[in-house]
Amino acid sequence: MRNAAMAASLAPPARNVVLVHGLFADGSCWSEVIARLQAAGLAVTSVQNPLTTLDEAVASVQRVLARQDGPTVLVGHSFAGMIVSEAGIDPNVSALVYVAARAPDAGEDYAALAKTFPTPPASAGIVFDGEYGRLGEAAFLRDFAGDLPEAKARVLYAVQQPFAKALLAGKTRHAAWRSKPSFYAVSSEDRTIDPDLERFMAKRMGATTIEVKASHLSLISQPDTIARLILDAAGQP
C-alpha cells in the first residue's frame, strides 16, 4: 500500500472529479458523495453509464473527460472499475479511485479472475429478460445494499438500470492504474464482489487502500469516508 500523502503528491492537485456508476445503479447513486465534494469546492460530474457495451460505456466517460478543464480524478464503483481502467489513460486524468470496483489488467478475463475467489451471494440474484439483466429485489436489498435502511434501498432498487449481456463480454485494452496514482476502497462486508478479490486487485495495483466496514454500496452508506478518499486523490486538504 502506498502512503496516501505520497500517492497524492505524484499527481497535480485536481479541481475536477468524474464519477462512474456500475451495474444495478444509475448516476444518482453518487448523490451523497457529490454533495460533499461540491462543498469542498470541486467540480463534479456523474456519468450516466449506458450499460450497453464496454466500448460505449468508455465513450460516455471520454466525452465527459473532454469537457474537464485541467487535472481530473476519475472514480469508478463496481463494474465501472473496468471503465476507469480503460478511460483513465486520458491525459486529463490525474488519479484513479476504485470503490469496491473491478480493476482488471489490460486484456485480462475478469470473470476468470473472479472464479479464483468465492462466488459472492449477489451473483445468484441476477435475472435476465432476454438480453438484459438486473438484480432481483431480494438480492438487491440483502446482497447489494445490505447496510442501508430498507426504505432507502427500495428507492435505489426502483432506479436500477438494466445492463446488456454484451457489456459483460468486454475486456479492457489498457490498465490506467499501471501509470496513474490509484486509490482503492475495499468493502469488507461486500456480498457483490468478494472482499478478498478487492484486496487482491488493490494490492496488485499498489493502490493507496482503505478498508470500509460496508456493503457494496459504501458510497451511499459511508459517503464521508468515500468522499475523503477522493479528496486525497485530488490532493485536497
Short mmCIF file of N, CA and C in Angstrom, two decimals, residues 34-218:
data_model
loop_
_atom_site.label_atom_id
_atom_site.label_comp_id
_atom_site.label_asym_id
_atom_site.label_seq_id
_atom_site.Cartn_x
_atom_site.Cartn_y
_atom_site.Cartn_z
N ILE A 34 -21.34 13.38 -4.06
CA ILE A 34 -21.29 14.61 -4.85
C ILE A 34 -21.45 15.83 -3.95
N ALA A 35 -22.43 15.81 -3.07
CA ALA A 35 -22.68 16.95 -2.19
C ALA A 35 -21.45 17.30 -1.36
N ARG A 36 -20.75 16.29 -0.90
CA ARG A 36 -19.56 16.51 -0.07
C ARG A 36 -18.40 17.06 -0.90
N LEU A 37 -18.24 16.55 -2.10
CA LEU A 37 -17.16 17.04 -2.96
C LEU A 37 -17.43 18.48 -3.41
N GLN A 38 -18.69 18.78 -3.71
CA GLN A 38 -19.03 20.15 -4.10
C GLN A 38 -18.81 21.11 -2.95
N ALA A 39 -19.12 20.66 -1.74
CA ALA A 39 -18.90 21.52 -0.57
C ALA A 39 -17.42 21.83 -0.37
N ALA A 40 -16.55 20.94 -0.89
CA ALA A 40 -15.10 21.15 -0.80
C ALA A 40 -14.58 21.97 -1.97
N GLY A 41 -15.48 22.42 -2.84
CA GLY A 41 -15.08 23.29 -3.94
C GLY A 41 -14.71 22.60 -5.23
N LEU A 42 -14.99 21.31 -5.35
CA LEU A 42 -14.63 20.58 -6.56
C LEU A 42 -15.77 20.63 -7.58
N ALA A 43 -15.39 20.61 -8.85
CA ALA A 43 -16.37 20.49 -9.94
C ALA A 43 -16.61 19.01 -10.18
N VAL A 44 -17.86 18.57 -10.09
CA VAL A 44 -18.17 17.14 -10.11
C VAL A 44 -19.17 16.82 -11.22
N THR A 45 -18.92 15.72 -11.93
CA THR A 45 -19.86 15.21 -12.92
C THR A 45 -20.05 13.72 -12.68
N SER A 46 -21.32 13.29 -12.62
CA SER A 46 -21.63 11.87 -12.53
C SER A 46 -22.12 11.40 -13.90
N VAL A 47 -21.38 10.48 -14.49
CA VAL A 47 -21.69 9.98 -15.83
C VAL A 47 -22.89 9.05 -15.78
N GLN A 48 -23.79 9.19 -16.76
CA GLN A 48 -24.87 8.22 -16.89
C GLN A 48 -24.38 7.11 -17.83
N ASN A 49 -23.85 6.07 -17.21
CA ASN A 49 -23.29 4.93 -17.93
C ASN A 49 -24.41 4.20 -18.69
N PRO A 50 -24.26 4.02 -20.02
CA PRO A 50 -25.34 3.37 -20.78
C PRO A 50 -25.52 1.89 -20.50
N LEU A 51 -24.49 1.23 -19.93
CA LEU A 51 -24.59 -0.20 -19.59
C LEU A 51 -24.94 -1.08 -20.79
N THR A 52 -24.41 -0.70 -21.95
CA THR A 52 -24.71 -1.44 -23.18
C THR A 52 -23.52 -2.31 -23.59
N THR A 53 -22.43 -1.67 -23.99
CA THR A 53 -21.17 -2.37 -24.26
C THR A 53 -20.06 -1.63 -23.54
N LEU A 54 -18.94 -2.30 -23.34
CA LEU A 54 -17.82 -1.64 -22.67
C LEU A 54 -17.34 -0.45 -23.49
N ASP A 55 -17.25 -0.61 -24.80
CA ASP A 55 -16.78 0.48 -25.65
C ASP A 55 -17.70 1.70 -25.54
N GLU A 56 -19.01 1.47 -25.54
CA GLU A 56 -19.94 2.59 -25.45
C GLU A 56 -19.89 3.24 -24.07
N ALA A 57 -19.69 2.42 -23.03
CA ALA A 57 -19.57 2.96 -21.68
C ALA A 57 -18.31 3.82 -21.55
N VAL A 58 -17.21 3.33 -22.11
CA VAL A 58 -15.96 4.09 -22.08
C VAL A 58 -16.13 5.40 -22.86
N ALA A 59 -16.79 5.34 -24.00
CA ALA A 59 -17.01 6.55 -24.80
C ALA A 59 -17.81 7.59 -24.03
N SER A 60 -18.79 7.14 -23.24
CA SER A 60 -19.59 8.09 -22.47
C SER A 60 -18.73 8.82 -21.44
N VAL A 61 -17.74 8.13 -20.90
CA VAL A 61 -16.82 8.75 -19.95
C VAL A 61 -15.84 9.66 -20.67
N GLN A 62 -15.37 9.23 -21.82
CA GLN A 62 -14.42 10.06 -22.57
C GLN A 62 -15.02 11.39 -22.97
N ARG A 63 -16.32 11.39 -23.30
CA ARG A 63 -16.98 12.66 -23.66
C ARG A 63 -17.00 13.61 -22.48
N VAL A 64 -17.21 13.07 -21.29
CA VAL A 64 -17.22 13.92 -20.09
C VAL A 64 -15.81 14.40 -19.76
N LEU A 65 -14.84 13.52 -19.88
CA LEU A 65 -13.45 13.91 -19.60
C LEU A 65 -13.00 15.04 -20.54
N ALA A 66 -13.46 15.00 -21.77
CA ALA A 66 -13.06 16.02 -22.74
C ALA A 66 -13.55 17.41 -22.34
N ARG A 67 -14.59 17.47 -21.51
CA ARG A 67 -15.13 18.76 -21.07
C ARG A 67 -14.40 19.33 -19.85
N GLN A 68 -13.56 18.53 -19.22
CA GLN A 68 -12.92 18.97 -17.98
C GLN A 68 -11.78 19.94 -18.27
N ASP A 69 -11.64 20.91 -17.40
CA ASP A 69 -10.59 21.91 -17.54
C ASP A 69 -9.51 21.63 -16.51
N GLY A 70 -8.49 20.90 -16.93
CA GLY A 70 -7.38 20.62 -16.03
C GLY A 70 -7.45 19.24 -15.41
N PRO A 71 -6.54 18.98 -14.45
CA PRO A 71 -6.44 17.64 -13.84
C PRO A 71 -7.77 17.17 -13.24
N THR A 72 -8.05 15.89 -13.44
CA THR A 72 -9.34 15.31 -13.06
C THR A 72 -9.14 13.96 -12.39
N VAL A 73 -9.83 13.76 -11.27
CA VAL A 73 -9.84 12.46 -10.62
C VAL A 73 -10.99 11.65 -11.21
N LEU A 74 -10.70 10.44 -11.67
CA LEU A 74 -11.71 9.57 -12.27
C LEU A 74 -12.01 8.44 -11.29
N VAL A 75 -13.30 8.29 -10.97
CA VAL A 75 -13.72 7.38 -9.92
C VAL A 75 -14.71 6.35 -10.47
N GLY A 76 -14.50 5.08 -10.16
CA GLY A 76 -15.41 4.04 -10.61
C GLY A 76 -15.88 3.17 -9.47
N HIS A 77 -17.16 2.85 -9.46
CA HIS A 77 -17.73 1.92 -8.48
C HIS A 77 -18.10 0.62 -9.18
N SER A 78 -17.76 -0.50 -8.56
CA SER A 78 -18.20 -1.81 -9.02
C SER A 78 -17.71 -2.07 -10.45
N PHE A 79 -18.63 -2.41 -11.38
CA PHE A 79 -18.23 -2.71 -12.76
C PHE A 79 -17.48 -1.54 -13.38
N ALA A 80 -17.78 -0.32 -12.96
CA ALA A 80 -17.16 0.85 -13.58
C ALA A 80 -15.66 0.90 -13.36
N GLY A 81 -15.12 0.05 -12.50
CA GLY A 81 -13.68 -0.05 -12.40
C GLY A 81 -13.05 -0.42 -13.73
N MET A 82 -13.76 -1.24 -14.52
CA MET A 82 -13.26 -1.60 -15.85
C MET A 82 -13.24 -0.37 -16.76
N ILE A 83 -14.25 0.45 -16.61
CA ILE A 83 -14.37 1.64 -17.45
C ILE A 83 -13.27 2.65 -17.13
N VAL A 84 -13.02 2.88 -15.84
CA VAL A 84 -11.98 3.86 -15.49
C VAL A 84 -10.59 3.31 -15.78
N SER A 85 -10.43 1.99 -15.72
CA SER A 85 -9.14 1.40 -16.10
C SER A 85 -8.82 1.67 -17.57
N GLU A 86 -9.86 1.68 -18.40
CA GLU A 86 -9.69 1.92 -19.83
C GLU A 86 -9.63 3.42 -20.13
N ALA A 87 -10.61 4.17 -19.63
CA ALA A 87 -10.68 5.60 -19.96
C ALA A 87 -9.63 6.42 -19.21
N GLY A 88 -9.08 5.85 -18.15
CA GLY A 88 -8.16 6.59 -17.29
C GLY A 88 -6.84 6.96 -17.92
N ILE A 89 -6.55 6.44 -19.11
CA ILE A 89 -5.31 6.83 -19.80
C ILE A 89 -5.42 8.24 -20.37
N ASP A 90 -6.61 8.83 -20.34
CA ASP A 90 -6.80 10.20 -20.81
C ASP A 90 -5.82 11.14 -20.09
N PRO A 91 -5.15 12.03 -20.81
CA PRO A 91 -4.16 12.90 -20.18
C PRO A 91 -4.73 13.83 -19.11
N ASN A 92 -6.05 14.09 -19.16
CA ASN A 92 -6.67 14.91 -18.12
C ASN A 92 -6.75 14.20 -16.78
N VAL A 93 -6.69 12.87 -16.79
CA VAL A 93 -6.87 12.10 -15.56
C VAL A 93 -5.58 12.11 -14.75
N SER A 94 -5.68 12.66 -13.54
CA SER A 94 -4.51 12.78 -12.67
C SER A 94 -4.42 11.64 -11.67
N ALA A 95 -5.54 11.03 -11.34
CA ALA A 95 -5.57 9.93 -10.38
C ALA A 95 -6.84 9.12 -10.58
N LEU A 96 -6.80 7.87 -10.13
CA LEU A 96 -7.94 6.95 -10.23
C LEU A 96 -8.37 6.53 -8.84
N VAL A 97 -9.68 6.41 -8.66
CA VAL A 97 -10.22 5.89 -7.40
C VAL A 97 -11.18 4.75 -7.73
N TYR A 98 -10.95 3.62 -7.08
CA TYR A 98 -11.79 2.44 -7.25
C TYR A 98 -12.56 2.21 -5.96
N VAL A 99 -13.89 2.15 -6.05
CA VAL A 99 -14.74 1.94 -4.87
C VAL A 99 -15.39 0.56 -5.02
N ALA A 100 -14.88 -0.42 -4.25
CA ALA A 100 -15.38 -1.80 -4.36
C ALA A 100 -15.53 -2.18 -5.84
N ALA A 101 -14.46 -1.94 -6.60
CA ALA A 101 -14.57 -1.98 -8.06
C ALA A 101 -13.69 -3.04 -8.70
N ARG A 102 -14.10 -3.45 -9.88
CA ARG A 102 -13.26 -4.30 -10.71
C ARG A 102 -12.02 -3.50 -11.14
N ALA A 103 -10.88 -4.17 -11.16
CA ALA A 103 -9.66 -3.50 -11.59
C ALA A 103 -8.83 -4.47 -12.42
N PRO A 104 -9.30 -4.78 -13.62
CA PRO A 104 -8.59 -5.75 -14.45
C PRO A 104 -7.31 -5.19 -15.02
N ASP A 105 -6.40 -6.09 -15.35
CA ASP A 105 -5.22 -5.70 -16.10
C ASP A 105 -5.61 -5.63 -17.57
N ALA A 106 -4.75 -5.09 -18.39
CA ALA A 106 -5.03 -4.98 -19.82
C ALA A 106 -5.26 -6.36 -20.43
N GLY A 107 -6.41 -6.54 -21.07
CA GLY A 107 -6.72 -7.80 -21.73
C GLY A 107 -7.10 -8.94 -20.81
N GLU A 108 -7.19 -8.68 -19.53
CA GLU A 108 -7.46 -9.75 -18.56
C GLU A 108 -8.93 -10.18 -18.62
N ASP A 109 -9.15 -11.46 -18.45
CA ASP A 109 -10.51 -12.01 -18.36
C ASP A 109 -10.95 -11.87 -16.90
N TYR A 110 -11.75 -10.83 -16.63
CA TYR A 110 -12.14 -10.58 -15.24
C TYR A 110 -12.95 -11.74 -14.67
N ALA A 111 -13.83 -12.30 -15.47
CA ALA A 111 -14.67 -13.40 -14.97
C ALA A 111 -13.81 -14.58 -14.53
N ALA A 112 -12.75 -14.87 -15.29
CA ALA A 112 -11.85 -15.96 -14.91
C ALA A 112 -11.11 -15.63 -13.62
N LEU A 113 -10.69 -14.38 -13.47
CA LEU A 113 -10.05 -13.97 -12.22
C LEU A 113 -11.00 -14.12 -11.05
N ALA A 114 -12.24 -13.67 -11.22
CA ALA A 114 -13.22 -13.72 -10.13
C ALA A 114 -13.50 -15.17 -9.71
N LYS A 115 -13.42 -16.10 -10.64
CA LYS A 115 -13.70 -17.50 -10.32
C LYS A 115 -12.64 -18.12 -9.42
N THR A 116 -11.50 -17.45 -9.26
CA THR A 116 -10.47 -17.96 -8.36
C THR A 116 -10.74 -17.55 -6.91
N PHE A 117 -11.84 -16.82 -6.69
CA PHE A 117 -12.27 -16.41 -5.36
C PHE A 117 -13.70 -16.92 -5.14
N PRO A 118 -14.17 -16.96 -3.90
CA PRO A 118 -15.54 -17.43 -3.64
C PRO A 118 -16.57 -16.61 -4.42
N THR A 119 -17.60 -17.29 -4.90
CA THR A 119 -18.68 -16.61 -5.63
C THR A 119 -19.51 -15.79 -4.66
N PRO A 120 -19.65 -14.49 -4.88
CA PRO A 120 -20.42 -13.65 -3.96
C PRO A 120 -21.91 -13.96 -4.04
N PRO A 121 -22.64 -13.82 -2.94
CA PRO A 121 -24.07 -14.18 -2.92
C PRO A 121 -24.91 -13.45 -3.96
N ALA A 122 -24.58 -12.20 -4.27
CA ALA A 122 -25.42 -11.43 -5.19
C ALA A 122 -25.51 -12.06 -6.57
N SER A 123 -24.50 -12.82 -6.95
CA SER A 123 -24.48 -13.41 -8.30
C SER A 123 -25.70 -14.28 -8.57
N ALA A 124 -26.19 -14.95 -7.52
CA ALA A 124 -27.34 -15.82 -7.69
C ALA A 124 -28.64 -15.04 -7.88
N GLY A 125 -28.60 -13.74 -7.62
CA GLY A 125 -29.81 -12.93 -7.70
C GLY A 125 -30.00 -12.20 -9.01
N ILE A 126 -29.07 -12.39 -9.96
CA ILE A 126 -29.20 -11.71 -11.25
C ILE A 126 -30.24 -12.43 -12.11
N VAL A 127 -31.16 -11.66 -12.65
CA VAL A 127 -32.20 -12.23 -13.51
C VAL A 127 -32.12 -11.54 -14.87
N PHE A 128 -32.44 -12.30 -15.92
CA PHE A 128 -32.35 -11.77 -17.28
C PHE A 128 -33.72 -11.73 -17.94
N ASP A 129 -33.95 -10.64 -18.64
CA ASP A 129 -35.12 -10.50 -19.51
C ASP A 129 -34.55 -10.40 -20.92
N GLY A 130 -34.45 -11.54 -21.59
CA GLY A 130 -33.81 -11.55 -22.90
C GLY A 130 -32.33 -11.20 -22.78
N GLU A 131 -31.92 -10.14 -23.46
CA GLU A 131 -30.51 -9.76 -23.48
C GLU A 131 -30.13 -8.78 -22.37
N TYR A 132 -31.07 -8.50 -21.46
CA TYR A 132 -30.80 -7.52 -20.41
C TYR A 132 -30.95 -8.14 -19.02
N GLY A 133 -30.02 -7.78 -18.14
CA GLY A 133 -30.03 -8.33 -16.80
C GLY A 133 -30.24 -7.27 -15.74
N ARG A 134 -30.68 -7.70 -14.58
CA ARG A 134 -30.87 -6.82 -13.43
C ARG A 134 -30.77 -7.68 -12.18
N LEU A 135 -30.72 -7.03 -11.05
CA LEU A 135 -30.65 -7.75 -9.77
C LEU A 135 -32.05 -7.81 -9.18
N GLY A 136 -32.49 -9.02 -8.84
CA GLY A 136 -33.80 -9.19 -8.23
C GLY A 136 -33.91 -8.44 -6.92
N GLU A 137 -35.14 -8.16 -6.51
CA GLU A 137 -35.35 -7.29 -5.34
C GLU A 137 -34.75 -7.87 -4.06
N ALA A 138 -34.96 -9.15 -3.79
CA ALA A 138 -34.45 -9.73 -2.56
C ALA A 138 -32.93 -9.64 -2.49
N ALA A 139 -32.27 -9.99 -3.60
CA ALA A 139 -30.80 -9.92 -3.64
C ALA A 139 -30.32 -8.48 -3.55
N PHE A 140 -31.04 -7.56 -4.19
CA PHE A 140 -30.66 -6.15 -4.14
C PHE A 140 -30.65 -5.65 -2.70
N LEU A 141 -31.72 -5.95 -1.98
CA LEU A 141 -31.83 -5.45 -0.60
C LEU A 141 -30.84 -6.14 0.33
N ARG A 142 -30.60 -7.42 0.14
CA ARG A 142 -29.76 -8.20 1.06
C ARG A 142 -28.28 -8.15 0.67
N ASP A 143 -27.98 -8.33 -0.61
CA ASP A 143 -26.60 -8.57 -1.03
C ASP A 143 -25.93 -7.38 -1.71
N PHE A 144 -26.70 -6.38 -2.11
CA PHE A 144 -26.14 -5.21 -2.77
C PHE A 144 -26.15 -4.00 -1.85
N ALA A 145 -27.27 -3.82 -1.17
CA ALA A 145 -27.47 -2.64 -0.32
C ALA A 145 -27.76 -3.04 1.13
N GLY A 146 -27.08 -4.07 1.60
CA GLY A 146 -27.42 -4.68 2.87
C GLY A 146 -27.26 -3.81 4.11
N ASP A 147 -26.45 -2.74 4.04
CA ASP A 147 -26.28 -1.91 5.23
C ASP A 147 -27.02 -0.57 5.11
N LEU A 148 -27.96 -0.50 4.18
CA LEU A 148 -28.79 0.70 4.06
C LEU A 148 -30.17 0.46 4.66
N PRO A 149 -30.82 1.52 5.15
CA PRO A 149 -32.21 1.35 5.60
C PRO A 149 -33.05 0.79 4.45
N GLU A 150 -33.96 -0.11 4.78
CA GLU A 150 -34.71 -0.78 3.72
C GLU A 150 -35.45 0.20 2.82
N ALA A 151 -36.03 1.25 3.39
CA ALA A 151 -36.77 2.21 2.57
C ALA A 151 -35.85 2.88 1.55
N LYS A 152 -34.63 3.20 1.96
CA LYS A 152 -33.69 3.84 1.03
C LYS A 152 -33.23 2.84 -0.03
N ALA A 153 -33.00 1.59 0.39
CA ALA A 153 -32.59 0.57 -0.56
C ALA A 153 -33.67 0.32 -1.61
N ARG A 154 -34.92 0.39 -1.21
CA ARG A 154 -36.01 0.18 -2.17
C ARG A 154 -36.08 1.31 -3.21
N VAL A 155 -35.77 2.52 -2.78
CA VAL A 155 -35.72 3.62 -3.73
C VAL A 155 -34.62 3.37 -4.77
N LEU A 156 -33.46 2.93 -4.31
CA LEU A 156 -32.36 2.64 -5.22
C LEU A 156 -32.71 1.49 -6.16
N TYR A 157 -33.44 0.50 -5.63
CA TYR A 157 -33.88 -0.61 -6.47
C TYR A 157 -34.79 -0.10 -7.59
N ALA A 158 -35.61 0.89 -7.28
CA ALA A 158 -36.56 1.42 -8.26
C ALA A 158 -35.87 2.12 -9.42
N VAL A 159 -34.66 2.68 -9.20
CA VAL A 159 -33.97 3.40 -10.28
C VAL A 159 -32.88 2.54 -10.93
N GLN A 160 -32.81 1.27 -10.53
CA GLN A 160 -31.82 0.36 -11.13
C GLN A 160 -31.99 0.31 -12.65
N GLN A 161 -30.86 0.45 -13.35
CA GLN A 161 -30.88 0.38 -14.81
C GLN A 161 -30.45 -1.02 -15.27
N PRO A 162 -31.15 -1.64 -16.20
CA PRO A 162 -30.74 -2.96 -16.70
C PRO A 162 -29.46 -2.84 -17.50
N PHE A 163 -28.67 -3.90 -17.50
CA PHE A 163 -27.44 -3.93 -18.28
C PHE A 163 -27.55 -4.97 -19.39
N ALA A 164 -26.87 -4.71 -20.49
CA ALA A 164 -26.88 -5.64 -21.62
C ALA A 164 -25.87 -6.76 -21.37
N LYS A 165 -26.23 -7.97 -21.76
CA LYS A 165 -25.29 -9.09 -21.65
C LYS A 165 -23.98 -8.78 -22.36
N ALA A 166 -24.08 -8.03 -23.46
CA ALA A 166 -22.88 -7.70 -24.25
C ALA A 166 -21.86 -6.92 -23.43
N LEU A 167 -22.32 -6.19 -22.42
CA LEU A 167 -21.41 -5.40 -21.59
C LEU A 167 -20.40 -6.30 -20.90
N LEU A 168 -20.85 -7.47 -20.46
CA LEU A 168 -20.00 -8.37 -19.68
C LEU A 168 -18.94 -9.05 -20.53
N ALA A 169 -19.09 -8.99 -21.84
CA ALA A 169 -18.14 -9.66 -22.74
C ALA A 169 -16.91 -8.81 -23.02
N GLY A 170 -16.97 -7.54 -22.66
CA GLY A 170 -15.87 -6.64 -22.98
C GLY A 170 -14.63 -6.86 -22.13
N LYS A 171 -13.47 -6.61 -22.72
CA LYS A 171 -12.20 -6.65 -22.00
C LYS A 171 -11.48 -5.32 -22.19
N THR A 172 -10.82 -4.86 -21.15
CA THR A 172 -10.08 -3.61 -21.26
C THR A 172 -8.82 -3.82 -22.10
N ARG A 173 -8.46 -2.80 -22.82
CA ARG A 173 -7.22 -2.84 -23.60
C ARG A 173 -6.08 -2.12 -22.87
N HIS A 174 -6.45 -1.35 -21.84
CA HIS A 174 -5.46 -0.61 -21.06
C HIS A 174 -5.74 -0.80 -19.57
N ALA A 175 -4.71 -0.64 -18.77
CA ALA A 175 -4.84 -0.64 -17.31
C ALA A 175 -4.22 0.66 -16.82
N ALA A 176 -5.04 1.70 -16.76
CA ALA A 176 -4.52 3.03 -16.43
C ALA A 176 -3.86 3.06 -15.06
N TRP A 177 -4.25 2.13 -14.17
CA TRP A 177 -3.66 2.13 -12.83
C TRP A 177 -2.17 1.79 -12.86
N ARG A 178 -1.70 1.26 -13.96
CA ARG A 178 -0.26 0.97 -14.06
C ARG A 178 0.57 2.25 -14.23
N SER A 179 -0.07 3.34 -14.64
CA SER A 179 0.69 4.58 -14.87
C SER A 179 0.14 5.79 -14.12
N LYS A 180 -0.99 5.64 -13.42
CA LYS A 180 -1.59 6.76 -12.69
C LYS A 180 -1.67 6.43 -11.19
N PRO A 181 -1.50 7.45 -10.32
CA PRO A 181 -1.72 7.21 -8.89
C PRO A 181 -3.13 6.64 -8.67
N SER A 182 -3.23 5.58 -7.88
CA SER A 182 -4.50 4.89 -7.73
C SER A 182 -4.86 4.70 -6.26
N PHE A 183 -6.16 4.74 -5.99
CA PHE A 183 -6.70 4.63 -4.64
C PHE A 183 -7.82 3.59 -4.67
N TYR A 184 -7.97 2.83 -3.60
CA TYR A 184 -8.98 1.76 -3.60
C TYR A 184 -9.67 1.70 -2.24
N ALA A 185 -11.00 1.65 -2.26
CA ALA A 185 -11.80 1.46 -1.05
C ALA A 185 -12.38 0.05 -1.08
N VAL A 186 -11.87 -0.81 -0.22
CA VAL A 186 -12.37 -2.18 -0.09
C VAL A 186 -13.59 -2.17 0.83
N SER A 187 -14.67 -2.82 0.42
CA SER A 187 -15.84 -3.01 1.29
C SER A 187 -15.70 -4.36 1.98
N SER A 188 -15.44 -4.34 3.28
CA SER A 188 -15.13 -5.59 3.99
C SER A 188 -16.34 -6.50 4.15
N GLU A 189 -17.56 -5.96 3.99
CA GLU A 189 -18.78 -6.77 4.13
C GLU A 189 -19.50 -6.91 2.79
N ASP A 190 -18.74 -6.82 1.71
CA ASP A 190 -19.30 -6.87 0.36
C ASP A 190 -19.85 -8.26 0.05
N ARG A 191 -21.06 -8.31 -0.51
CA ARG A 191 -21.68 -9.55 -0.94
C ARG A 191 -21.94 -9.54 -2.45
N THR A 192 -21.35 -8.54 -3.14
CA THR A 192 -21.49 -8.43 -4.59
C THR A 192 -20.17 -8.72 -5.29
N ILE A 193 -19.06 -8.24 -4.76
CA ILE A 193 -17.71 -8.63 -5.16
C ILE A 193 -17.00 -9.14 -3.92
N ASP A 194 -16.35 -10.28 -4.03
CA ASP A 194 -15.69 -10.86 -2.86
C ASP A 194 -14.65 -9.88 -2.29
N PRO A 195 -14.68 -9.60 -0.99
CA PRO A 195 -13.73 -8.66 -0.42
C PRO A 195 -12.26 -9.05 -0.63
N ASP A 196 -11.97 -10.35 -0.62
CA ASP A 196 -10.58 -10.76 -0.84
C ASP A 196 -10.14 -10.52 -2.28
N LEU A 197 -11.08 -10.59 -3.22
CA LEU A 197 -10.77 -10.22 -4.61
C LEU A 197 -10.46 -8.73 -4.68
N GLU A 198 -11.25 -7.93 -3.99
CA GLU A 198 -10.98 -6.48 -3.94
C GLU A 198 -9.59 -6.22 -3.36
N ARG A 199 -9.26 -6.91 -2.28
CA ARG A 199 -7.94 -6.72 -1.66
C ARG A 199 -6.82 -7.13 -2.61
N PHE A 200 -7.03 -8.21 -3.33
CA PHE A 200 -6.04 -8.68 -4.30
C PHE A 200 -5.79 -7.62 -5.37
N MET A 201 -6.87 -7.08 -5.93
CA MET A 201 -6.74 -6.11 -7.00
C MET A 201 -6.08 -4.82 -6.49
N ALA A 202 -6.46 -4.39 -5.30
CA ALA A 202 -5.87 -3.18 -4.72
C ALA A 202 -4.38 -3.36 -4.49
N LYS A 203 -4.00 -4.53 -3.97
CA LYS A 203 -2.59 -4.79 -3.70
C LYS A 203 -1.80 -4.87 -5.00
N ARG A 204 -2.38 -5.53 -6.01
CA ARG A 204 -1.69 -5.69 -7.28
C ARG A 204 -1.40 -4.34 -7.93
N MET A 205 -2.31 -3.40 -7.80
CA MET A 205 -2.09 -2.10 -8.42
C MET A 205 -1.26 -1.15 -7.56
N GLY A 206 -0.91 -1.61 -6.35
CA GLY A 206 -0.13 -0.76 -5.46
C GLY A 206 -0.92 0.46 -5.01
N ALA A 207 -2.22 0.30 -4.88
CA ALA A 207 -3.09 1.44 -4.56
C ALA A 207 -2.97 1.86 -3.10
N THR A 208 -3.19 3.14 -2.87
CA THR A 208 -3.47 3.60 -1.51
C THR A 208 -4.82 3.00 -1.15
N THR A 209 -4.87 2.18 -0.13
CA THR A 209 -6.05 1.36 0.14
C THR A 209 -6.64 1.63 1.51
N ILE A 210 -7.96 1.74 1.56
CA ILE A 210 -8.67 1.81 2.84
C ILE A 210 -9.67 0.66 2.90
N GLU A 211 -9.97 0.21 4.10
CA GLU A 211 -11.00 -0.81 4.31
C GLU A 211 -12.21 -0.13 4.95
N VAL A 212 -13.36 -0.33 4.36
CA VAL A 212 -14.58 0.27 4.85
C VAL A 212 -15.51 -0.86 5.29
N LYS A 213 -15.97 -0.80 6.52
CA LYS A 213 -16.92 -1.81 7.00
C LYS A 213 -18.28 -1.47 6.42
N ALA A 214 -18.52 -1.99 5.23
CA ALA A 214 -19.70 -1.58 4.48
C ALA A 214 -20.09 -2.65 3.49
N SER A 215 -21.32 -2.52 2.97
CA SER A 215 -21.80 -3.35 1.88
C SER A 215 -21.13 -2.88 0.58
N HIS A 216 -21.61 -3.39 -0.53
CA HIS A 216 -21.09 -2.96 -1.83
C HIS A 216 -21.32 -1.47 -2.04
N LEU A 217 -22.32 -0.91 -1.36
CA LEU A 217 -22.69 0.50 -1.56
C LEU A 217 -22.09 1.41 -0.50
N SER A 218 -20.79 1.30 -0.29
CA SER A 218 -20.12 2.18 0.68
C SER A 218 -20.26 3.64 0.29
#
